[in-house]
Coordinates of C-alpha atoms and ligand atoms in Angstrom, one line a residue:
X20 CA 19.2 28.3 3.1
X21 CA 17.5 26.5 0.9
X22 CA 18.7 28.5 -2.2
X23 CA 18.7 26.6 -5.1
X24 CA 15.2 25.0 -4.5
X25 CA 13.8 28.5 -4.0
X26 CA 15.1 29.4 -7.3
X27 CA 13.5 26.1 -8.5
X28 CA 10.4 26.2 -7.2
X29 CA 9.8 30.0 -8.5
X30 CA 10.7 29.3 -12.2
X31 CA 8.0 26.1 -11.5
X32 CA 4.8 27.9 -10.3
X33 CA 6.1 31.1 -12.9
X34 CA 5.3 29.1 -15.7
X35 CA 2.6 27.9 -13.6
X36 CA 0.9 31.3 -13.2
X37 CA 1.4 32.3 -17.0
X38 CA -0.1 29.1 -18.3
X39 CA -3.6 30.7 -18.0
X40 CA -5.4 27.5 -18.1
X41 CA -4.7 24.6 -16.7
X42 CA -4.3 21.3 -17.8
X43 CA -4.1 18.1 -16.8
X44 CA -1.1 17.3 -19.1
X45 CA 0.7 20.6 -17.6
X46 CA -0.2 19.7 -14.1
X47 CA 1.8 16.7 -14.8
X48 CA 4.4 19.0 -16.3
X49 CA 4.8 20.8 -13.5
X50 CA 4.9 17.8 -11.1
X51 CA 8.0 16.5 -12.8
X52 CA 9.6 19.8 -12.6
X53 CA 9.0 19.4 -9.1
X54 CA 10.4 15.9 -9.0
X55 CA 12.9 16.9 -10.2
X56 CA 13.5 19.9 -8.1
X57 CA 13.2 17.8 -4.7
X58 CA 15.5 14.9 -6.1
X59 CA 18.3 17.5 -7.4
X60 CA 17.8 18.9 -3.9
X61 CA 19.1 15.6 -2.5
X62 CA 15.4 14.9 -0.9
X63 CA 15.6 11.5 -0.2
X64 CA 13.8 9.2 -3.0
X65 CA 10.7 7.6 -1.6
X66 CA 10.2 10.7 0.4
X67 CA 10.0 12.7 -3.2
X68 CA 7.6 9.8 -5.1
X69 CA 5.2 9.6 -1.8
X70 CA 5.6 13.6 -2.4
X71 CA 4.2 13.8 -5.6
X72 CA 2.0 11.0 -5.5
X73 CA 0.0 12.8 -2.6
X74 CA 0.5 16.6 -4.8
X75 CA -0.9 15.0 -7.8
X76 CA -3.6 13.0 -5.6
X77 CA -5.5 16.3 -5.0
X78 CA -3.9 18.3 -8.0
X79 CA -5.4 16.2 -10.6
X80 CA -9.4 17.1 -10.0
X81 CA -12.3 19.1 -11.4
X82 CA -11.9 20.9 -8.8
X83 CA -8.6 22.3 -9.5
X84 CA -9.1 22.4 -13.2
X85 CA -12.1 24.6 -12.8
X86 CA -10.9 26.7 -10.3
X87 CA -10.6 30.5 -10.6
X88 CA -6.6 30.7 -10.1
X89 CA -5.5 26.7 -10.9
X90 CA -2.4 28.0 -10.7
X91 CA -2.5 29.2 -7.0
X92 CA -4.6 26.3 -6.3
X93 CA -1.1 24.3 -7.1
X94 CA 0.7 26.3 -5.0
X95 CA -1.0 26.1 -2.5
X96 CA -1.5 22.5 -2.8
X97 CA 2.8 21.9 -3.1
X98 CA 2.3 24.3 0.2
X99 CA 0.0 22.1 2.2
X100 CA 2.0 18.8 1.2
X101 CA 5.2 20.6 2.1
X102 CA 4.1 21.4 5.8
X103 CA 2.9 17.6 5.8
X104 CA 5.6 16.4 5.0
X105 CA 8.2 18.6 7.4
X106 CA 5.9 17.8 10.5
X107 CA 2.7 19.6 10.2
X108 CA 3.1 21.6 13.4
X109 CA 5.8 22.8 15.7
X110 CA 7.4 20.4 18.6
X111 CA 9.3 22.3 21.1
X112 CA 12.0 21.0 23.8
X113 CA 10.7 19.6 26.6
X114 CA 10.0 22.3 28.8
X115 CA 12.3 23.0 31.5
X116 CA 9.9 22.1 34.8
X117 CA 12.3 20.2 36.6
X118 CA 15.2 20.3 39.0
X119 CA 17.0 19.5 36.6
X120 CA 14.9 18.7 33.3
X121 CA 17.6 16.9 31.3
X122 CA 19.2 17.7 27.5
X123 CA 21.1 15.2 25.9
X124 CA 22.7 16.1 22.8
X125 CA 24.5 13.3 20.7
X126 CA 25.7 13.0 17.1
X127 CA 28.9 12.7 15.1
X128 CA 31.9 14.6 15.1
X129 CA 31.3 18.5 14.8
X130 CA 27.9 18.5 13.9
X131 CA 27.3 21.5 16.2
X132 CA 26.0 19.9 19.6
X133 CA 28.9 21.9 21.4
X134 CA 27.9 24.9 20.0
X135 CA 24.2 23.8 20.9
X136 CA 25.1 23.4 24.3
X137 CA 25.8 27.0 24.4
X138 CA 22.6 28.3 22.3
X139 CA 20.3 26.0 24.7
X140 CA 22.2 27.1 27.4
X141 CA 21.9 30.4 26.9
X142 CA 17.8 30.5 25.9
X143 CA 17.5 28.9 29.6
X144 CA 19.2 31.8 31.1
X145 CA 17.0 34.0 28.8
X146 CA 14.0 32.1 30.4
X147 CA 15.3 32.9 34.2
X148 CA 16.3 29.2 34.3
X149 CA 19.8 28.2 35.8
X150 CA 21.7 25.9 33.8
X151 CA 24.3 23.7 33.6
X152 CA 26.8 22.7 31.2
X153 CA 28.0 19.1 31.3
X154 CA 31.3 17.8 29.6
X155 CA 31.1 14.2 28.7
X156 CA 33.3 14.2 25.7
X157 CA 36.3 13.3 27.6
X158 CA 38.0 11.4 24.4
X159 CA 39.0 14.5 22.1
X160 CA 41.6 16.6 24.7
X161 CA 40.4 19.9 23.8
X162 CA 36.8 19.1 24.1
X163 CA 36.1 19.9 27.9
X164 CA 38.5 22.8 27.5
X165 CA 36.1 24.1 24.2
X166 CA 32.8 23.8 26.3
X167 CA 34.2 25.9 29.2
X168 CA 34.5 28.4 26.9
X169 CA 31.6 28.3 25.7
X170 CA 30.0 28.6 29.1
X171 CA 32.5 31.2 30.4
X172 CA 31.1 33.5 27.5
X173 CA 27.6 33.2 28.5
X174 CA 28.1 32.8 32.5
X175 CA 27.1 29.7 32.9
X176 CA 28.7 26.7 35.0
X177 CA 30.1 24.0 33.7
X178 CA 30.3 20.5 35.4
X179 CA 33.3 18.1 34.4
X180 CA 35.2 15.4 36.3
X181 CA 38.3 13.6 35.3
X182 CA 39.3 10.5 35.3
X183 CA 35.9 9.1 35.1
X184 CA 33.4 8.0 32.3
X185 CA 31.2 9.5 30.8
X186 CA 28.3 7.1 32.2
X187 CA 29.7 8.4 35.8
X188 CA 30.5 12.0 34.9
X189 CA 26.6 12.6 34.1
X190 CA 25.3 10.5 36.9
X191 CA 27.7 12.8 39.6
X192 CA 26.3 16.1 37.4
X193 CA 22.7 15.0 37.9
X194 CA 23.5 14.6 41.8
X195 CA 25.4 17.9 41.6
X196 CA 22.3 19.8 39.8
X197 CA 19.8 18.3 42.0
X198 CA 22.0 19.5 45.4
X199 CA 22.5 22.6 43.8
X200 CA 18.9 23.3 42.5
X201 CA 19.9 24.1 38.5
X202 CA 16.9 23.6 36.0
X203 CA 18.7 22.5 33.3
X204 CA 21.3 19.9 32.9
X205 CA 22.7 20.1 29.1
X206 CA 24.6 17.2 28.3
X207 CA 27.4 17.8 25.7
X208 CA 28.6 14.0 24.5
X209 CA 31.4 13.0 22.2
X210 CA 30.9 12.9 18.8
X211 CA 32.7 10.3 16.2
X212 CA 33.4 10.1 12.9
X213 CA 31.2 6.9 12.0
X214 CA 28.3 5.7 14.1
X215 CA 30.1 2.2 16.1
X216 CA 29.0 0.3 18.9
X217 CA 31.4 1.5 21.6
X218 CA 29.8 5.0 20.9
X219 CA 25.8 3.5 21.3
X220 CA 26.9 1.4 24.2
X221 CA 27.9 4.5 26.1
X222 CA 25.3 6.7 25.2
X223 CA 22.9 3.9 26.1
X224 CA 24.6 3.7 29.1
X225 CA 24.2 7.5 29.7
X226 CA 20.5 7.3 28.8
X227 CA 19.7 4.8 31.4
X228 CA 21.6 6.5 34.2
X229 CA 20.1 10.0 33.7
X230 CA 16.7 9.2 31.8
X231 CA 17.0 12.5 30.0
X232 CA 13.9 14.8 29.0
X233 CA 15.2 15.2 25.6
X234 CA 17.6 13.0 23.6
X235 CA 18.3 15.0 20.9
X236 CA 20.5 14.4 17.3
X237 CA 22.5 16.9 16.1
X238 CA 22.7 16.8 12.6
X239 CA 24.6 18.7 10.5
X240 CA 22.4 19.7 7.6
X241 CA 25.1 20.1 5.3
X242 CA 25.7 16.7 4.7
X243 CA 22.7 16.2 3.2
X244 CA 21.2 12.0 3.0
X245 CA 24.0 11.1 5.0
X246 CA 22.5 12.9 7.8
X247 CA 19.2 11.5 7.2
X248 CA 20.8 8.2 7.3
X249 CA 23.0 9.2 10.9
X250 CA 19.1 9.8 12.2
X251 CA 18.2 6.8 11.3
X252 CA 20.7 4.6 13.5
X253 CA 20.7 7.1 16.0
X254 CA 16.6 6.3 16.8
X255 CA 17.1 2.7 16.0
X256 CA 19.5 2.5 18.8
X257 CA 18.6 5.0 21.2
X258 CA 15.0 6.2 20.5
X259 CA 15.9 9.8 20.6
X260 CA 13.1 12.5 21.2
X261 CA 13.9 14.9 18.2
X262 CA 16.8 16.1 15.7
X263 CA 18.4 19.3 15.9
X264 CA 19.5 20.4 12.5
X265 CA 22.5 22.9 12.0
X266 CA 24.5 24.6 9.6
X267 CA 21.1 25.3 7.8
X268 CA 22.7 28.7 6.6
X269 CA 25.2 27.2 4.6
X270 CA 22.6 24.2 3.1
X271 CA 21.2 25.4 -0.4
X272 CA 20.3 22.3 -0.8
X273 CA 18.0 21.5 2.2
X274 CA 17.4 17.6 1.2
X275 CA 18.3 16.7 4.9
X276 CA 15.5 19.2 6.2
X277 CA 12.7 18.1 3.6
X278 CA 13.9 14.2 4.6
X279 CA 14.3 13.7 7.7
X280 CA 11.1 13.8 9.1
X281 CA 9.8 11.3 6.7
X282 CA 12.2 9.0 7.1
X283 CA 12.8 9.0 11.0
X284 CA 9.4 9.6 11.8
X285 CA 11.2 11.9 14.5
X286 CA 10.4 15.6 14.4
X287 CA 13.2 18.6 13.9
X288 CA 12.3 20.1 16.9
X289 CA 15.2 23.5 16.4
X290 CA 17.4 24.9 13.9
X291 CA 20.5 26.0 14.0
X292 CA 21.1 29.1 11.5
X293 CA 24.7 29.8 12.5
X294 CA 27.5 30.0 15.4
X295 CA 26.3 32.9 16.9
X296 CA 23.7 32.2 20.8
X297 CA 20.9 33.9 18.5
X298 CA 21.0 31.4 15.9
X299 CA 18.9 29.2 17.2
X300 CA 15.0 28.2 16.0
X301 CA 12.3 26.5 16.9
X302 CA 11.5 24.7 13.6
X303 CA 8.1 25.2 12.8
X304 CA 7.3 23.2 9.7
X305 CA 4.5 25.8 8.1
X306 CA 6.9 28.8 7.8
X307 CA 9.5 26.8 6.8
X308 CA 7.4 25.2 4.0
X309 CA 6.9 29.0 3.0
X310 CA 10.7 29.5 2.6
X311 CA 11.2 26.8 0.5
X312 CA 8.6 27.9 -1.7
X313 CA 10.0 31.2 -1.9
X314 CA 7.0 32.8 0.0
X315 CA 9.7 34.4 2.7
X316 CA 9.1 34.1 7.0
X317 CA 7.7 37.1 8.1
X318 CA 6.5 35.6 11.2
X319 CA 10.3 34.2 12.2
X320 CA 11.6 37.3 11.3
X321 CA 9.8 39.4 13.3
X322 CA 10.9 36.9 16.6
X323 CA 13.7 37.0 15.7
X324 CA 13.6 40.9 15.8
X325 CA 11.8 40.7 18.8
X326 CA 14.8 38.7 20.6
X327 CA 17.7 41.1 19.3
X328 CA 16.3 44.2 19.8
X329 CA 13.8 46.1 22.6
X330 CA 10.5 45.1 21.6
X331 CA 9.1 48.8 21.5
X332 CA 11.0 49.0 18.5
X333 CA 10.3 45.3 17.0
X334 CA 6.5 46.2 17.8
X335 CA 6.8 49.5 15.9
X336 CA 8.7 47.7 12.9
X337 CA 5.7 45.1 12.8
X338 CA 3.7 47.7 12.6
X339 CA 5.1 50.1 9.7
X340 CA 5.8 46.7 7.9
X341 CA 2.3 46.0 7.6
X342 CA 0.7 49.3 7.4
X343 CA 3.2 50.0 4.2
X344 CA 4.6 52.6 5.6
X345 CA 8.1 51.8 5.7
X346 CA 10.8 55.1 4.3
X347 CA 14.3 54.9 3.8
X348 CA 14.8 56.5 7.2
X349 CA 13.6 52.9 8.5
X350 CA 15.8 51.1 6.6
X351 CA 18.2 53.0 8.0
X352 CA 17.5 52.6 10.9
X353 CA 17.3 48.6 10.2
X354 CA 20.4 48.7 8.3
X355 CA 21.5 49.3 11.8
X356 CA 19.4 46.4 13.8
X357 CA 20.2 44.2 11.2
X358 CA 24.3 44.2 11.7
X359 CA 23.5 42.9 15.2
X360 CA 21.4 40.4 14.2
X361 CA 23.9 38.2 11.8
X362 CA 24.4 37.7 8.2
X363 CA 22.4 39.8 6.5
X364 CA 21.2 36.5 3.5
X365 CA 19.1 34.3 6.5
X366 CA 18.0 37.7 7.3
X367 CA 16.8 38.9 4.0
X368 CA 15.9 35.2 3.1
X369 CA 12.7 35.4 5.4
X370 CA 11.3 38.4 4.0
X371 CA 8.6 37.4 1.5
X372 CA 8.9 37.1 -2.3
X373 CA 12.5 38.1 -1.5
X374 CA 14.2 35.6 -3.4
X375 CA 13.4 37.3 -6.8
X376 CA 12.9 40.7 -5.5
X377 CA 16.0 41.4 -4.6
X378 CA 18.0 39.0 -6.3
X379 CA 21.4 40.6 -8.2
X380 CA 21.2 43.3 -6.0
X381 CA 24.2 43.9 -3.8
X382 CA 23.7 43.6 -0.1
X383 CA 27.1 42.6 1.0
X384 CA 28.1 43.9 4.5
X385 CA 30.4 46.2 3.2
X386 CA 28.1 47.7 1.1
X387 CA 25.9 48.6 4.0
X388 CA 28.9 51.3 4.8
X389 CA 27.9 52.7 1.7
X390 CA 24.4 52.8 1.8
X391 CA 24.7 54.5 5.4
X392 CA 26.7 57.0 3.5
X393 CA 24.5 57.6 0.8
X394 CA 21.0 57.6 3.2
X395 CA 22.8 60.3 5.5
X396 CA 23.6 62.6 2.7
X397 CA 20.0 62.9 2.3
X398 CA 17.4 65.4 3.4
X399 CA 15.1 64.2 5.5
X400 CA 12.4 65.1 3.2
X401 CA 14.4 62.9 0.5
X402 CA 14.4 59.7 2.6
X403 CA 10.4 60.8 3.4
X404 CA 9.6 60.4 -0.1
X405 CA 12.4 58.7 -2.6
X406 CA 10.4 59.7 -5.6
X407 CA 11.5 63.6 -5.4
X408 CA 15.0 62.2 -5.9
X409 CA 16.1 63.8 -9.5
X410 CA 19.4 64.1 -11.3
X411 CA 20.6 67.1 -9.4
X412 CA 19.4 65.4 -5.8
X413 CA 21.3 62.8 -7.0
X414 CA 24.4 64.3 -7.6
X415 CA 24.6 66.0 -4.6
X416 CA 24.4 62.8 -2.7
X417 CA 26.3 61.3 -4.6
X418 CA 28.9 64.1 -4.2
X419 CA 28.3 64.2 -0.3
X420 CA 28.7 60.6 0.5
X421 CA 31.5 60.6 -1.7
X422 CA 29.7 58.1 -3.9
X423 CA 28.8 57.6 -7.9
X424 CA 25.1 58.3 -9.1
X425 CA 25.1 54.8 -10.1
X426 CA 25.3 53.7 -6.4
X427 CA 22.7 56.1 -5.5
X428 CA 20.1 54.5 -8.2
X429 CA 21.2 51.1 -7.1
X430 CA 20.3 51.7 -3.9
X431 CA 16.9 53.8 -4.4
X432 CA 16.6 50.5 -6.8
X433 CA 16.8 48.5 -4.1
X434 CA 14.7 50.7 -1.6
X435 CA 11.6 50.5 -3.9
X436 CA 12.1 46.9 -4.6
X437 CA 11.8 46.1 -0.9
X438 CA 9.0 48.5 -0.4
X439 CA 7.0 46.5 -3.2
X440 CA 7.9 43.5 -1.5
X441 CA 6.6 44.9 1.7
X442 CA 3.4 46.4 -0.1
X443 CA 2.7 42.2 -1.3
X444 CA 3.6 41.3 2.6
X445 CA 1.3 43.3 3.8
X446 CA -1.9 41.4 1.5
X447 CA -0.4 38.7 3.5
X448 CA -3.1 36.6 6.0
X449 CA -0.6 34.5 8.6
X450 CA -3.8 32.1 9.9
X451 CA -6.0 31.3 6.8
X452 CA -3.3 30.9 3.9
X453 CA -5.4 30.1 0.8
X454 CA -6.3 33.1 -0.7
X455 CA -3.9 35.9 -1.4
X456 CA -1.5 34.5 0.9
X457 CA 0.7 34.6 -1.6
X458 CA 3.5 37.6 -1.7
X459 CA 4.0 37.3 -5.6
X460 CA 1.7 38.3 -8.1
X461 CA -0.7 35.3 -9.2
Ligands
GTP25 N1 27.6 27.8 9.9 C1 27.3 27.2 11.0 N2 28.3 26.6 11.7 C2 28.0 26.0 12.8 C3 26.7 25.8 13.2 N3 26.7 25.1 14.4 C4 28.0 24.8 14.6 N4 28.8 25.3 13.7 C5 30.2 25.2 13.6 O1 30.6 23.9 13.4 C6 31.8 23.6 14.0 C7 31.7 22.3 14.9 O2 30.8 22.7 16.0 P1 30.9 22.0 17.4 O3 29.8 22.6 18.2 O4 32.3 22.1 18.0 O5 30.6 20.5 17.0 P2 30.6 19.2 18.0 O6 29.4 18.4 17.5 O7 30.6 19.6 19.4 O8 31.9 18.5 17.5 P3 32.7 17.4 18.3 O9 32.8 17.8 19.8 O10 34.1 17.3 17.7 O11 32.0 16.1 18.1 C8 32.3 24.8 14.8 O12 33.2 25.5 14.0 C9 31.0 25.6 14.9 O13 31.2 27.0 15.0 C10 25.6 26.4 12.4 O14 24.4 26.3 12.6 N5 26.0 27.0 11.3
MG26 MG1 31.9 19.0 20.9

């Protein structure tokens, strides 16, 4: 997620931090550099000049000039503009307070809103709320068929009815919910491969029969403007409440995310990270204005902890993370928590300051066979305290995992890279950013 800007953005504020002095001319520098970055992101144009007009705006004073750190005062300037610009603060779905509250979902062809219906679905039941799944894409033959899937796999019913439209099919499943008391009524609609009118008409049409709670885009983030440009018409037409962006894991780009805000004047109110029921967030425009600028997402991370494991053990990770305590026995141990949680890049991707820290260093999923090997060939005093680890500890493990000494420093590489990373978290302040919020070195 958001790879190549990361990468950007950290060569920008690197040069940043070494120039010493600031300038006015390499403010300007910088600026373009960052111009550039957003437009070779595929940020939409006007958003990017309104971007840098506003950076510059406060960049380009005494103030800065004459600061102690100029070049953290641009940081956290790019920071401040970023979070702006993505929303400024969190907007959640309409909370579910109703027999039934009501979820629309709408967008083109597989931009995620089946998969959606499941995730939303799914966090209701996780809330103690009882919902329901409804199938109004009755045009593609396999559509109603894919939703009950989807529900079967997470228990939950699924109201369909054939031979009617889908105008009809959602008025009957509203009746149905309210008779049959469910809280949520998700509405799953077909998707097509070009906005038209026959497609507006009926989702109008749906609209005004069910007056949903939320009307929501789904957009897939992958296709970059074009999604931007999807959001548009779909609030021209139908006013919707809030975009849904997906397939953010496999956007490097992220021109879509930065956008569409701007643009739409709508909010992203969730993110979709992935196909699995836990890759779902709530899209909260500060920490995501982090990520982009390479600062990582503890915060996410941590929820996202929380949800996939028991919170005893989410609470105690917090808590070594921050008191620098962390030993190769817990990352271990998160080796383990970390295969149930997904892929192991939007993972790693919210720790901060990862991006450089443990860049070139192999942490494919096979590998993580490996390094299980290699940390249980160790004493327990060895995974304690890395630093005793000498040649002839190191051949031993390496004999007794059945590895080479190479992979043992590569991983005890690795092990101290992430513990520096964790030692800059931990300088970390989540409520008043400014100073020495930063995880890398100013
Ligand atoms: N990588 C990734 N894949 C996703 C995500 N969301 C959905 N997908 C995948 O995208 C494909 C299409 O998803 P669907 O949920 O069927 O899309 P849809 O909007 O219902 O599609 P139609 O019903 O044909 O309009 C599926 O293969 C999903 O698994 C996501 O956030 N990340
Ligand atoms: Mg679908």
């Amino acid at each position: 997620m958001f790879g190549d800007l990361i990468d950007k953005f950290d060569g920008i504020f690197r040069k940043l931090r070494g120039a010493g002095k600031l300038t006015e001319k390499n403010i300007r520098d910088s600026l373009r550099e960052v111009r550039r970055a957003l437009l070779e992101a595929d940020v939409n144009y006007k958003v990017t000049k309104e971007f840098i007009k506003a950076v510059e705006k406060s960049a380009v004073g005494e103030k800065v000039l004459k600061s102690i750190e100029p070049g953290q005062q641009i940081i956290k300037i790019v920071h401040h503009e970023l979070i702006k610009l993505l929303g400024e603060k969190a907007e959640p779905l309409a909370p579910i307070d109703k027999s039934p509250t009501i979820y629309m979902l709408n967008g083109l062809q597989g931009s995620g809103k089946t998969t959606l219906s499941g995730k939303l679905a799914l966090e209701a039941k996780r809330k103690n709320k009882k919902p329901l799944l409804v199938a109004a894409d009755i045009y593609r033959p396999a559509a109603v068929k894919q939703l009950k899937v989807v529900g079967k796999s997470i228990d939950v019913e699924l109201f369909s009815l054939e031979g009617k439209n889908p105008p009809k099919i959602c008025t009957e499943a509203k009746k149905y919910a309210e008779k049959n008391f469910f809280d949520l009524m998700i509405i799953d609609t077909a998707g097509r491969l070009h906005i038209d009118d026959e497609l507006m008409n009926e989702l109008e049409e749906i609209k005004a029969r069910v007056n949903p709670d939320e009307l929501l885009l789904v957009a897939d983030a992958m296709t970059g403007q074009d999604a931007v440009n999807v959001a548009e018409q779909f609030h021209n037409r139908l006013n919707i409440t809030g975009v849904v962006l997906t397939k953010l894991d496999g956007d490097a780009r992220g021109g879509a995310a930065i956008s569409i805000r701007a643009v739409t004047g709508c909010p992203i109110k969730m993110v979709s990270t992935g196909e699995k029921p836990s890759d779902l967030e709530v899209f909260h425009p500060d920490r995501m204005a982090s990520r982009i600028l390479g600062m990582g997402d503890i915060v996410s991370l941590v929820e996202k902890t929380e949800q996939t494991l028991d919170l005893e053990k989410a609470a105690k990770l917090e808590e070594k993370l921050r008191k620098n305590a962390f030993t190769l026995e817990d990352f271990y141990d998160q080796l383990q928590q970390l295969k149930k949680m997904g892929p192991l890049e939007s993972i790693i991707g919210m720790i901060p300051g990862v991006g450089k820290a443990l860049k070139g260093i192999q942490i494919d999923e096979t590998g993580i066979v490996r390094v299980e090997a290699i940390i249980q060939s160790m004493t327990p005093k060895e995974r304690q305290n890395p630093d005793i680890i000498d040649g002839s500890r190191k051949r031993r493990i390496a004999d007794g995992s059945g590895n080479s000494v190479q992979h043992i420093n590569q991983l005890l590489k690795q092990f101290v890279a992430m513990r520096k990373m964790i030692k800059n978290m931990s300088k970390m302040k989540f409520k008043n950013l400014p100073r020495g919020a930063f995880p890398f070195q100013m």
